[in-house]
Coordinates of C-alpha atoms in Angstrom, one line a residue:
M1 CA 24.4 -4.7 40.3
T2 CA 28.1 -5.7 40.6
D3 CA 30.3 -4.9 43.5
T4 CA 32.2 -2.5 41.3
A5 CA 29.0 -0.5 40.7
G6 CA 28.3 -0.6 44.4
R7 CA 31.7 0.7 45.3
S8 CA 31.4 3.5 42.8
E9 CA 28.3 4.7 44.6
T10 CA 30.1 5.3 47.9
Q11 CA 33.4 6.4 46.5
G12 CA 34.6 9.7 47.9
T13 CA 32.9 9.5 51.3
S14 CA 36.0 8.4 53.2
G15 CA 38.1 11.0 54.9
R16 CA 35.2 13.3 55.7
G17 CA 31.8 13.2 57.3
A18 CA 29.3 11.5 55.1
S19 CA 26.1 13.5 54.3
E20 CA 22.7 12.1 54.7
E21 CA 22.3 11.8 51.0
E22 CA 25.6 9.9 50.7
L23 CA 24.6 7.5 53.4
L24 CA 21.3 6.8 51.7
R25 CA 23.1 6.1 48.4
A26 CA 25.5 3.8 50.2
Q27 CA 22.6 1.8 51.7
V28 CA 20.9 1.5 48.3
S29 CA 24.2 0.3 46.7
Q30 CA 24.7 -2.3 49.4
T31 CA 21.2 -3.6 48.9
M32 CA 21.8 -3.8 45.1
A33 CA 25.2 -5.5 45.5
A34 CA 23.7 -8.1 47.8
T35 CA 21.0 -9.1 45.3
P36 CA 21.7 -12.7 44.0
A37 CA 22.8 -13.1 40.5
V38 CA 20.4 -14.3 37.8
D39 CA 20.4 -17.9 36.8
D40 CA 21.0 -18.2 33.1
A41 CA 18.2 -20.7 32.9
A42 CA 15.7 -18.2 34.5
G43 CA 16.4 -15.1 32.5
P44 CA 18.4 -13.4 29.7
D45 CA 22.2 -13.5 29.4
L46 CA 23.0 -10.1 31.0
A47 CA 26.5 -9.8 29.3
T48 CA 24.7 -9.0 26.0
P49 CA 21.4 -7.3 25.2
P50 CA 18.5 -9.8 25.5
V51 CA 17.4 -11.7 22.4
E52 CA 14.5 -9.8 20.9
S53 CA 12.8 -12.3 18.7
L54 CA 9.0 -11.9 19.1
P55 CA 6.8 -14.9 18.9
E56 CA 3.6 -14.5 17.1
D57 CA 1.5 -14.5 20.3
V58 CA 3.4 -11.8 22.2
P59 CA 0.9 -10.4 24.6
A60 CA 0.4 -6.6 24.8
E61 CA 1.4 -4.8 27.9
P62 CA -1.5 -4.3 30.4
E63 CA -3.0 -0.8 29.9
T64 CA -4.2 -0.6 33.5
G65 CA -3.0 -1.3 37.0
R66 CA 0.6 -0.4 38.0
P67 CA 2.3 2.4 36.0
G68 CA 3.9 1.0 32.9
S69 CA 7.2 2.2 34.3
V70 CA 7.2 -1.1 36.1
D71 CA 7.8 -4.2 34.0
D72 CA 6.0 -7.3 35.3
S73 CA 7.9 -9.7 33.1
P74 CA 9.8 -12.7 34.7
E75 CA 13.1 -11.1 33.8
T76 CA 12.4 -8.1 36.1
S77 CA 11.5 -10.2 39.1
A78 CA 15.1 -11.3 39.8
G79 CA 18.1 -9.2 40.9
G80 CA 21.7 -9.1 39.7
Y81 CA 21.3 -6.6 36.9
G82 CA 24.6 -6.1 35.0
V83 CA 25.4 -2.8 33.2
A84 CA 24.8 -4.3 29.8
A85 CA 21.1 -5.3 30.5
D86 CA 18.5 -3.3 28.6
A87 CA 17.2 -0.4 30.7
K88 CA 13.6 -1.8 30.7
Y89 CA 14.7 -4.8 32.7
V90 CA 15.8 -2.8 35.8
P91 CA 13.0 -3.3 38.4
F92 CA 11.4 -0.4 40.2
D93 CA 12.3 -1.6 43.7
V94 CA 16.0 -1.2 43.2
V95 CA 15.9 2.4 42.0
G96 CA 17.8 4.8 44.3
P97 CA 17.4 8.5 44.8
T98 CA 17.9 10.8 41.9
R99 CA 21.5 11.8 41.5
R100 CA 21.7 15.5 41.2
V101 CA 25.2 15.8 39.9
L102 CA 26.5 13.6 37.1
R103 CA 30.3 13.8 36.8
N104 CA 31.2 11.1 34.2
M105 CA 29.7 8.8 31.6
S106 CA 29.3 5.9 34.1
E107 CA 27.1 8.0 36.3
V108 CA 25.1 9.2 33.3
R109 CA 24.4 5.7 32.1
H110 CA 23.4 4.6 35.6
F111 CA 21.1 7.6 35.8
F112 CA 19.2 6.6 32.7
R113 CA 19.1 2.9 33.7
V114 CA 17.2 3.7 36.9
N115 CA 15.2 6.6 35.6
D116 CA 11.6 6.7 37.0
V117 CA 10.4 9.8 35.0
P118 CA 8.3 8.6 32.0
V119 CA 9.5 9.9 28.6
F120 CA 7.3 9.6 25.6
F121 CA 8.3 10.0 22.0
V122 CA 5.2 11.0 20.0
G123 CA 4.9 10.9 16.3
A124 CA 3.5 9.3 13.1
T125 CA 6.0 6.5 13.7
P126 CA 8.6 5.7 16.4
F127 CA 11.4 5.5 13.9
N128 CA 13.5 8.6 14.9
L129 CA 14.2 7.4 18.5
L130 CA 13.5 3.7 18.1
G131 CA 15.8 1.6 20.2
L132 CA 16.5 4.3 22.9
D133 CA 14.3 2.3 25.3
R134 CA 17.4 0.0 25.5
W135 CA 19.2 2.8 27.3
V136 CA 16.5 4.8 29.1
R137 CA 14.3 3.1 31.6
N138 CA 10.7 4.4 31.2
L139 CA 11.1 5.6 27.7
S140 CA 8.3 4.5 25.3
Y141 CA 6.6 5.6 22.1
V142 CA 3.1 6.9 21.1
S143 CA 2.7 6.3 17.4
Y144 CA -0.1 6.8 14.9
Y145 CA 1.2 3.8 12.9
D146 CA 2.3 0.5 14.4
G147 CA 4.4 -1.7 12.1
W148 CA 4.6 -4.4 14.9
D149 CA 0.8 -4.9 15.1
G150 CA 0.9 -4.6 18.9
A151 CA 3.9 -6.9 19.5
H152 CA 6.3 -4.1 20.5
P153 CA 6.0 -3.7 24.2
R154 CA 7.0 -0.1 24.2
I155 CA 4.8 1.2 21.4
F156 CA 1.2 2.4 22.0
T157 CA -1.2 3.2 19.2
P158 CA -4.8 4.3 19.8
K159 CA -7.4 1.9 18.5
D160 CA -9.9 4.7 17.7
K161 CA -8.5 6.2 14.5
P162 CA -11.3 7.6 12.3
A163 CA -10.3 8.4 8.7
R164 CA -9.1 12.0 8.3
E165 CA -6.6 14.1 6.4
F166 CA -3.4 15.3 8.2
E167 CA -1.8 18.5 6.8
S168 CA 1.5 18.2 8.6
G169 CA 3.6 16.3 11.2
E170 CA 2.4 18.9 13.8
D171 CA -1.2 18.1 12.9
I172 CA -0.6 14.4 13.6
N173 CA 1.2 15.0 16.9
N174 CA -1.4 17.4 18.2
W175 CA -4.2 14.9 17.3
L176 CA -2.4 12.2 19.2
L177 CA -1.7 14.3 22.3
R178 CA -5.4 15.2 22.6
H179 CA -6.7 11.7 22.0
H180 CA -8.5 10.2 25.0
E181 CA -6.7 6.8 24.7
V182 CA -3.3 8.4 24.5
R183 CA -4.0 10.6 27.5
A184 CA -5.2 7.6 29.5
H185 CA -2.1 5.6 28.5
I186 CA 0.3 8.4 29.6
E187 CA -1.5 8.8 32.9
S188 CA -1.4 5.0 33.5
R189 CA 2.4 5.0 33.0
T190 CA 3.2 8.1 35.1
P191 CA 3.9 7.5 38.8
H192 CA 2.2 9.9 41.2
G193 CA 4.2 13.1 41.6
N194 CA 5.9 12.9 38.2
R195 CA 5.3 15.0 35.1
P196 CA 5.7 13.0 31.9
K197 CA 8.3 14.2 29.4
I198 CA 7.2 14.6 25.8
A199 CA 9.6 14.6 22.8
L200 CA 8.5 15.1 19.2
V201 CA 10.1 15.9 15.8
F202 CA 7.3 18.3 14.7
F203 CA 5.6 20.7 17.1
N204 CA 4.3 24.2 17.2
E205 CA 2.7 26.7 19.7
E206 CA -0.5 24.7 19.7
T207 CA 1.5 21.6 20.9
E208 CA 2.9 23.7 23.7
E209 CA -0.6 24.8 24.8
I210 CA -1.8 21.2 24.8
C211 CA 1.1 20.0 26.9
E212 CA 0.7 22.9 29.3
E213 CA -3.0 22.1 29.8
L214 CA -2.4 18.4 30.3
G215 CA 0.5 18.9 32.7
Y216 CA 3.2 17.4 30.3
D217 CA 6.8 18.7 30.1
L218 CA 7.6 19.4 26.4
I219 CA 11.4 18.7 26.4
L220 CA 12.2 20.9 23.4
P221 CA 13.2 24.5 22.8
K222 CA 10.3 26.9 22.5
A223 CA 8.4 26.8 19.2
E224 CA 8.9 30.6 18.7
L225 CA 12.6 30.3 19.0
R226 CA 12.8 27.2 16.8
E227 CA 10.7 29.1 14.2
M228 CA 13.1 32.0 14.2
L229 CA 16.2 29.8 13.9
D230 CA 14.5 27.8 11.1
S231 CA 14.9 30.8 8.8
K232 CA 17.8 30.3 6.3
L233 CA 18.5 34.0 6.5
V234 CA 18.8 34.0 10.3
T235 CA 21.0 30.9 10.2
T236 CA 23.3 32.6 7.7
R237 CA 23.6 35.8 9.8
L238 CA 24.3 33.8 13.0
G239 CA 26.9 31.7 11.2
N240 CA 28.6 34.8 9.9
E241 CA 28.9 36.2 13.5
V242 CA 30.9 33.2 14.7
G243 CA 33.0 32.4 11.6
V244 CA 30.8 29.8 10.1
P245 CA 30.5 30.9 6.5
S246 CA 27.9 30.1 4.0
V247 CA 28.5 29.7 0.2
P248 CA 29.4 33.2 -1.1
N249 CA 26.1 35.0 -1.0
V250 CA 24.1 38.2 -0.5
L251 CA 21.0 38.6 1.5
T252 CA 18.7 40.9 -0.4
T253 CA 15.4 41.5 -2.2
V254 CA 15.1 41.4 -6.0
D255 CA 12.3 42.3 -8.3
S256 CA 13.5 41.4 -11.8
W257 CA 16.0 39.3 -13.7
D258 CA 18.0 42.4 -14.4
D259 CA 18.0 43.3 -10.8
L260 CA 19.1 39.8 -9.7
R261 CA 21.9 39.8 -12.3
E262 CA 23.2 43.2 -11.4
Q263 CA 23.3 42.6 -7.7
S264 CA 25.0 39.1 -8.1
E265 CA 27.6 40.5 -10.4
D266 CA 28.4 43.4 -8.1
C267 CA 29.0 40.8 -5.3
G268 CA 31.2 38.6 -7.4
L269 CA 28.7 35.7 -7.5
G270 CA 28.4 35.5 -11.3
T271 CA 25.1 34.6 -13.0
D272 CA 24.8 30.9 -12.3
L273 CA 22.9 31.2 -9.0
V274 CA 21.1 29.4 -6.3
V275 CA 18.3 31.5 -4.6
Q276 CA 16.6 30.4 -1.4
T277 CA 13.7 31.9 0.5
A278 CA 13.7 32.0 4.3
Y279 CA 11.5 29.1 5.1
G280 CA 10.5 25.8 3.7
D281 CA 11.9 22.5 2.6
S282 CA 15.1 23.1 0.7
G283 CA 13.9 20.9 -2.1
K284 CA 10.9 23.1 -2.7
T285 CA 12.2 26.6 -1.8
T286 CA 15.6 26.4 -3.4
F287 CA 15.7 27.7 -7.0
F288 CA 18.5 27.3 -9.6
I289 CA 18.7 30.3 -11.8
A290 CA 21.1 30.9 -14.6
S291 CA 18.9 32.6 -17.2
E292 CA 15.9 34.9 -17.6
E293 CA 13.9 31.8 -18.5
D294 CA 14.8 30.2 -15.1
W295 CA 13.9 33.5 -13.4
E296 CA 10.4 33.5 -15.0
K297 CA 9.7 30.0 -13.7
H298 CA 10.3 31.0 -10.1
S299 CA 9.9 34.8 -9.8
G300 CA 6.5 34.5 -8.3
E301 CA 8.0 32.8 -5.2
I302 CA 10.9 35.2 -5.0
V303 CA 9.7 38.8 -5.6
G304 CA 8.6 40.5 -2.5
H305 CA 10.7 38.4 -0.1
E306 CA 14.1 38.7 1.3
V307 CA 16.2 35.9 -0.2
K308 CA 19.6 34.4 0.0
V309 CA 21.4 34.6 -3.4
M310 CA 24.4 32.3 -3.6
K311 CA 27.0 31.4 -6.1
R312 CA 26.4 28.0 -7.5
I313 CA 29.2 25.5 -6.6
N314 CA 30.0 21.9 -7.1
N315 CA 29.5 20.3 -3.7
V316 CA 28.9 17.3 -1.6
P317 CA 26.2 17.7 1.0
V318 CA 26.9 16.2 4.4
A319 CA 24.6 16.0 7.4
V320 CA 25.5 16.0 11.0
E321 CA 23.5 16.0 14.3
A322 CA 24.7 17.8 17.4
V323 CA 23.5 18.8 20.9
Q324 CA 23.8 22.1 22.5
T325 CA 24.4 21.4 26.2
S326 CA 25.2 23.6 29.3
A327 CA 28.8 22.5 28.9
G328 CA 29.1 23.2 25.1
T329 CA 28.2 21.6 21.8
I330 CA 28.6 17.8 21.2
V331 CA 28.9 16.8 17.5
G332 CA 27.8 13.5 16.2
P333 CA 29.0 11.5 13.2
F334 CA 28.9 13.0 9.7
M335 CA 26.7 11.4 7.1
T336 CA 26.0 11.6 3.4
E337 CA 22.4 11.8 2.2
L338 CA 20.4 9.7 -0.2
T339 CA 18.5 12.2 -2.4
G340 CA 16.3 12.0 -5.4
Y341 CA 16.7 8.3 -6.3
E342 CA 13.7 7.3 -8.5
E343 CA 13.7 3.8 -6.9
L344 CA 12.9 5.4 -3.6
T345 CA 11.1 8.7 -4.1
P346 CA 9.0 10.4 -6.8
Y347 CA 10.4 13.8 -5.8
R348 CA 13.5 15.2 -7.7
G349 CA 16.0 16.1 -5.0
G350 CA 13.8 14.7 -2.3
W351 CA 15.6 13.3 0.8
C352 CA 15.3 9.5 1.1
G353 CA 17.9 8.3 3.6
N354 CA 21.4 8.6 5.0
E355 CA 24.7 6.8 5.2
T356 CA 27.7 7.0 7.6
F357 CA 31.0 5.4 6.7
P358 CA 34.7 6.2 7.5
D359 CA 35.4 8.2 4.3
V360 CA 32.4 10.6 4.5
L361 CA 35.0 13.3 5.2
D362 CA 38.8 13.1 5.5
D363 CA 40.3 13.9 8.9
E364 CA 41.2 17.5 8.0
T365 CA 37.8 18.4 6.6
R366 CA 36.0 16.6 9.4
A367 CA 37.9 18.7 12.0
V368 CA 37.0 21.9 10.1
A369 CA 33.3 21.0 9.8
A370 CA 33.1 19.8 13.4
G371 CA 34.6 23.1 14.6
M372 CA 32.0 25.0 12.6
V373 CA 29.1 23.0 14.0
R374 CA 30.4 23.5 17.6
R375 CA 30.7 27.3 17.1
L376 CA 27.2 27.5 15.5
G377 CA 25.8 25.4 18.4
D378 CA 27.3 27.6 21.0
R379 CA 25.9 30.6 19.2
L380 CA 22.5 29.0 19.3
G381 CA 22.9 28.6 23.0
Q382 CA 23.3 32.4 23.3
E383 CA 19.8 32.7 21.8
G384 CA 18.5 30.4 24.6
Y385 CA 18.5 27.2 22.5
K386 CA 19.4 23.9 24.1
G387 CA 19.3 20.4 22.9
F388 CA 19.3 18.6 19.6
F389 CA 19.8 20.1 16.1
E390 CA 20.9 19.0 12.7
V391 CA 23.2 20.9 10.3
D392 CA 23.7 20.3 6.5
V393 CA 27.3 21.1 5.6
L394 CA 28.4 21.7 2.0
V395 CA 31.9 20.7 0.9
D396 CA 33.1 22.4 -2.3
T397 CA 34.5 19.6 -4.4
D398 CA 36.7 22.0 -6.4
T399 CA 38.3 23.9 -3.5
K400 CA 37.5 21.6 -0.5
D401 CA 36.1 24.7 1.3
V402 CA 33.5 23.9 3.9
Y403 CA 30.3 25.9 4.1
L404 CA 27.2 26.0 6.3
G405 CA 24.3 24.7 4.3
E406 CA 21.2 24.6 6.4
L407 CA 20.1 24.3 10.1
N408 CA 17.3 22.1 11.3
P409 CA 16.6 23.0 14.9
R410 CA 15.0 19.7 15.8
I411 CA 15.3 15.9 15.9
S412 CA 15.9 14.7 12.3
G413 CA 15.6 11.6 10.2
A414 CA 19.3 10.9 10.6
T415 CA 18.9 10.3 14.4
A416 CA 18.2 6.6 13.8
I417 CA 21.7 6.0 12.6
T418 CA 23.4 8.3 15.0
Q419 CA 22.3 6.3 18.0
V420 CA 23.8 3.0 16.9
T421 CA 27.3 4.3 16.0
A422 CA 30.5 3.4 17.9
G423 CA 30.4 6.7 19.7
A424 CA 26.9 5.9 21.1
Y425 CA 28.1 2.7 22.5
A426 CA 31.3 4.2 23.9
D427 CA 29.3 6.9 25.7
I428 CA 25.6 7.2 25.2
P429 CA 23.4 7.8 22.1
L430 CA 23.5 11.5 21.1
F431 CA 19.9 12.1 22.0
L432 CA 20.5 11.3 25.6
F433 CA 22.7 14.4 25.9
H434 CA 19.6 16.3 24.8
L435 CA 17.5 14.5 27.4
L436 CA 19.9 15.4 30.1
Q437 CA 19.2 19.1 29.5
Y438 CA 15.6 18.6 30.4
M439 CA 16.0 16.4 33.5
D440 CA 16.5 17.5 37.1
V441 CA 20.2 16.9 37.1
E442 CA 23.4 18.9 36.9
V443 CA 25.9 17.5 34.4
Q444 CA 29.6 18.0 34.7
L445 CA 31.2 16.5 31.6
D446 CA 34.2 17.3 29.5
V447 CA 32.7 18.2 26.1
D448 CA 36.1 18.4 24.4
E449 CA 37.0 14.9 25.5
I450 CA 33.6 13.6 24.2
N451 CA 34.0 15.3 20.9
E452 CA 37.5 13.9 20.5
R453 CA 36.3 10.4 21.2
W454 CA 33.4 10.6 18.8
A455 CA 35.7 11.9 16.1
E456 CA 38.1 9.0 16.5
L457 CA 35.3 6.4 16.5
A458 CA 33.8 7.8 13.4
A459 CA 36.3 5.8 11.4
V460 CA 34.7 2.4 12.2
D461 CA 31.0 2.9 11.5
V462 CA 29.1 1.8 8.4
W463 CA 25.4 2.2 8.6
S464 CA 22.7 3.1 6.0
Q465 CA 19.0 3.8 6.0
A466 CA 16.6 4.3 3.1
V467 CA 13.0 5.6 3.2
V468 CA 10.9 3.7 0.6
K469 CA 8.1 5.9 -0.8
E470 CA 5.4 5.0 -3.3
T471 CA 6.6 6.3 -6.7
G472 CA 3.6 5.4 -8.9
P473 CA 0.4 7.4 -9.5
G474 CA -3.0 6.6 -8.2
V475 CA -4.3 5.3 -4.9
A476 CA -4.6 1.6 -3.8
R477 CA -5.7 -0.3 -0.7
I478 CA -2.8 -2.4 0.7
D479 CA -3.9 -6.1 1.0
K480 CA -0.5 -7.5 1.9
A481 CA 2.7 -5.9 3.2
P482 CA 6.1 -7.0 4.5
R483 CA 6.4 -7.6 8.2
T484 CA 8.5 -5.4 10.4
G485 CA 11.6 -7.3 11.4
Q486 CA 15.0 -8.7 10.3
Y487 CA 15.5 -10.1 6.8
F488 CA 18.5 -11.8 5.2
V489 CA 19.7 -12.8 1.7
N490 CA 19.7 -16.6 1.4
A491 CA 22.0 -18.9 -0.6
D492 CA 19.8 -18.3 -3.7
G493 CA 20.2 -14.5 -3.4
E494 CA 16.6 -14.1 -2.3
L495 CA 15.6 -11.6 0.4
V496 CA 13.6 -13.5 3.1
F497 CA 12.1 -12.8 6.5
R498 CA 14.3 -14.1 9.3
R499 CA 12.6 -13.1 12.6
A500 CA 10.6 -10.4 14.3
A501 CA 12.7 -7.7 15.9
L502 CA 12.2 -4.6 17.9
D503 CA 14.7 -2.5 16.1
W504 CA 18.0 -2.7 14.0
H505 CA 20.5 -2.8 16.9
Q506 CA 21.1 -6.6 16.5
L507 CA 22.2 -6.4 12.8
Q508 CA 25.6 -8.0 12.4
N509 CA 26.6 -7.7 8.7
S510 CA 25.6 -6.6 5.3
S511 CA 23.7 -9.9 4.6
E512 CA 21.1 -8.7 7.1
V513 CA 18.7 -5.8 7.0
F514 CA 15.9 -4.4 9.1
F515 CA 12.7 -3.3 7.6
M516 CA 10.2 -1.1 9.5
R517 CA 6.8 -1.2 7.9
I518 CA 4.8 2.1 8.0
Y519 CA 1.6 1.4 6.1
G520 CA 0.1 -2.1 6.5
P521 CA -2.9 -4.2 5.3
G522 CA -6.1 -2.2 5.2
E523 CA -4.3 1.1 4.8
F524 CA -3.8 3.1 1.6
R525 CA -0.9 3.7 -0.7
W526 CA -0.5 6.8 -3.0
K527 CA 2.2 8.8 -4.7
G528 CA 4.7 9.9 -2.1
A529 CA 3.5 7.8 0.7
D530 CA 6.1 6.5 3.1
L531 CA 5.8 2.7 2.8
G532 CA 8.7 1.6 5.1
I533 CA 12.3 2.1 6.0
I534 CA 15.3 -0.1 5.3
V535 CA 18.2 0.0 7.8
S536 CA 21.5 -1.8 6.9
V537 CA 25.0 -2.5 8.2
G538 CA 26.9 -1.6 5.0
R539 CA 26.5 1.0 2.4
L540 CA 23.6 1.4 -0.1
Q541 CA 25.4 3.9 -2.4
R542 CA 28.6 3.5 -4.5
A543 CA 30.9 6.0 -6.2
T544 CA 30.2 6.6 -9.9
R545 CA 31.7 8.9 -12.5
D546 CA 28.9 11.4 -11.8
G547 CA 29.1 11.2 -8.0
L548 CA 27.1 8.7 -6.0
G549 CA 24.5 6.1 -7.1
L550 CA 22.6 3.2 -5.6
S551 CA 24.5 0.0 -5.5
I552 CA 23.2 -3.2 -7.1
R553 CA 22.6 -4.6 -3.6
A554 CA 20.5 -1.6 -2.7
K555 CA 18.3 -1.8 -5.8
H556 CA 17.8 -5.5 -5.1
L557 CA 16.6 -4.8 -1.5
I558 CA 14.3 -2.0 -2.6
E559 CA 12.7 -4.0 -5.4
S560 CA 12.4 -7.1 -3.1
F561 CA 10.5 -5.1 -0.4
R562 CA 8.3 -3.4 -3.0
N563 CA 7.4 -6.9 -4.4
M564 CA 6.1 -8.0 -1.0
Y565 CA 3.2 -5.5 -1.3
A566 CA -0.1 -6.6 -2.8
V567 CA -2.7 -3.9 -3.5
T568 CA -6.1 -3.2 -4.9
P569 CA -6.3 0.0 -7.0
L570 CA -8.9 2.5 -5.7
V571 CA -10.2 6.0 -6.1
R572 CA -8.5 8.1 -3.4
P573 CA -10.4 7.6 -0.1
A574 CA -10.8 10.1 2.7
G575 CA -7.9 9.7 5.2
A576 CA -5.5 8.3 2.6
R577 CA -3.0 10.9 3.6
G578 CA -0.9 9.9 6.6
S579 CA 2.7 10.4 7.7
A580 CA 3.7 14.0 7.0
G581 CA 7.4 13.2 6.6
L582 CA 10.2 11.7 8.6
K583 CA 12.9 14.3 8.2
A584 CA 12.7 17.9 9.2

């Protein structure tokens, strides 16, 4: 710890009597400042994140003994930890008392770097929050699939995984939380007197009951509240209350084509319509109806339900993540979505990735959209919601009007990009603002200032991710699969493996990409299965006469990774189903 950091610990104690807590902090700071600096030859260069290449024989972390919150690696046995060192390298014996009030970003970063409360992200894969262990000491992952084959020091996967069918992401997570190996792992990494914090993408009331029984803190809004807010009809009404309009619409029930046409015309919506039911994936519960023939195709899923009937517009969908905090709503960078590309997904209109780049929205439109998201987030706070959520915004390409599209009250598939943007490195990754809402601290931050800074920095980021699904029919056993790690395009234009890597944070330019394998050798591939995820510095889409399309570079990357799989065709085996989706 530098002298500057040490001085910041005692700043403000002069001129008045120091409290016992302040004196204790000062003593801790002096101890940390006096620790000798690390010799470059004995440890990582602490001015930059440590090199993360993983040799083939990386040993797994011990599963017994001291809690896993304590790293026993040589790097953590020396002092002199600079502010740029990964959080996992801060040793246990220099941790000071928990700071109860965090007044600025420096204090927030320090809080997470010395955190001794274990935080576990549980899911089919660690993708959504992968890399946050760089920022948060004691954050790790419990995953059903391990694309690193045991080489990632922060990922735990149970060995005992009998073949079975999973119906949903909630089903996978509840199975993991009950698993005896997972429970033993969490206990071994939880210091006495602490309650482990559990974060997930998908959860339900059963998840809450499991965590309550096991003594875990589920750091998410209540499932009942999230279920209510998940309704597209509730979202529309809440948005209307705070001046966040949806596409011109009427919330109603209809029982025939004539009834639908009459109501829509009375409301000035015309007859070229979009009809949505309250719940479900927008790709499967959104119906485009312009004729009686269209109505007949979908009437069985519409009649008897309250629905949202909207005027059909030409629009660009844009995704943005935000966090509702005690001080207000913080809005992340805006992103476009990759949807329906046949090279990536067999589902028409299916989500298959995201991009963020400077021209996602112009400055004026971005300001309007950000204001809408902040108002919606603050309204969610009035319902008792706190923490992470994602909003789909629709921009009318004919009028430039901005509309509320959809609310996803949870961590989303876009989180992986949000946490490596310039805003994340200027402050902290967006999810950490969520985590602060569930830690034993009081946060006094200027939300307006943070939002202004993130908006300014949005003009420098170019990141993309693409989820590669199996698009062909049939089931096959995977015999060979690409390794998780960093790849590059060589002088012959060929995509080749460069090195093992923990995540995509070290990518430098568009010639490099990170691939996270999901299904590996011995597992099964079927139509719609998530094979892996490509993360890139640089865009994967390009502008076309019809909107957006995959670039030649993107198609080359996708084809190259697909060609790295070798399979044996099979009849569908039990347990072939797996990951129940990466995006809410």
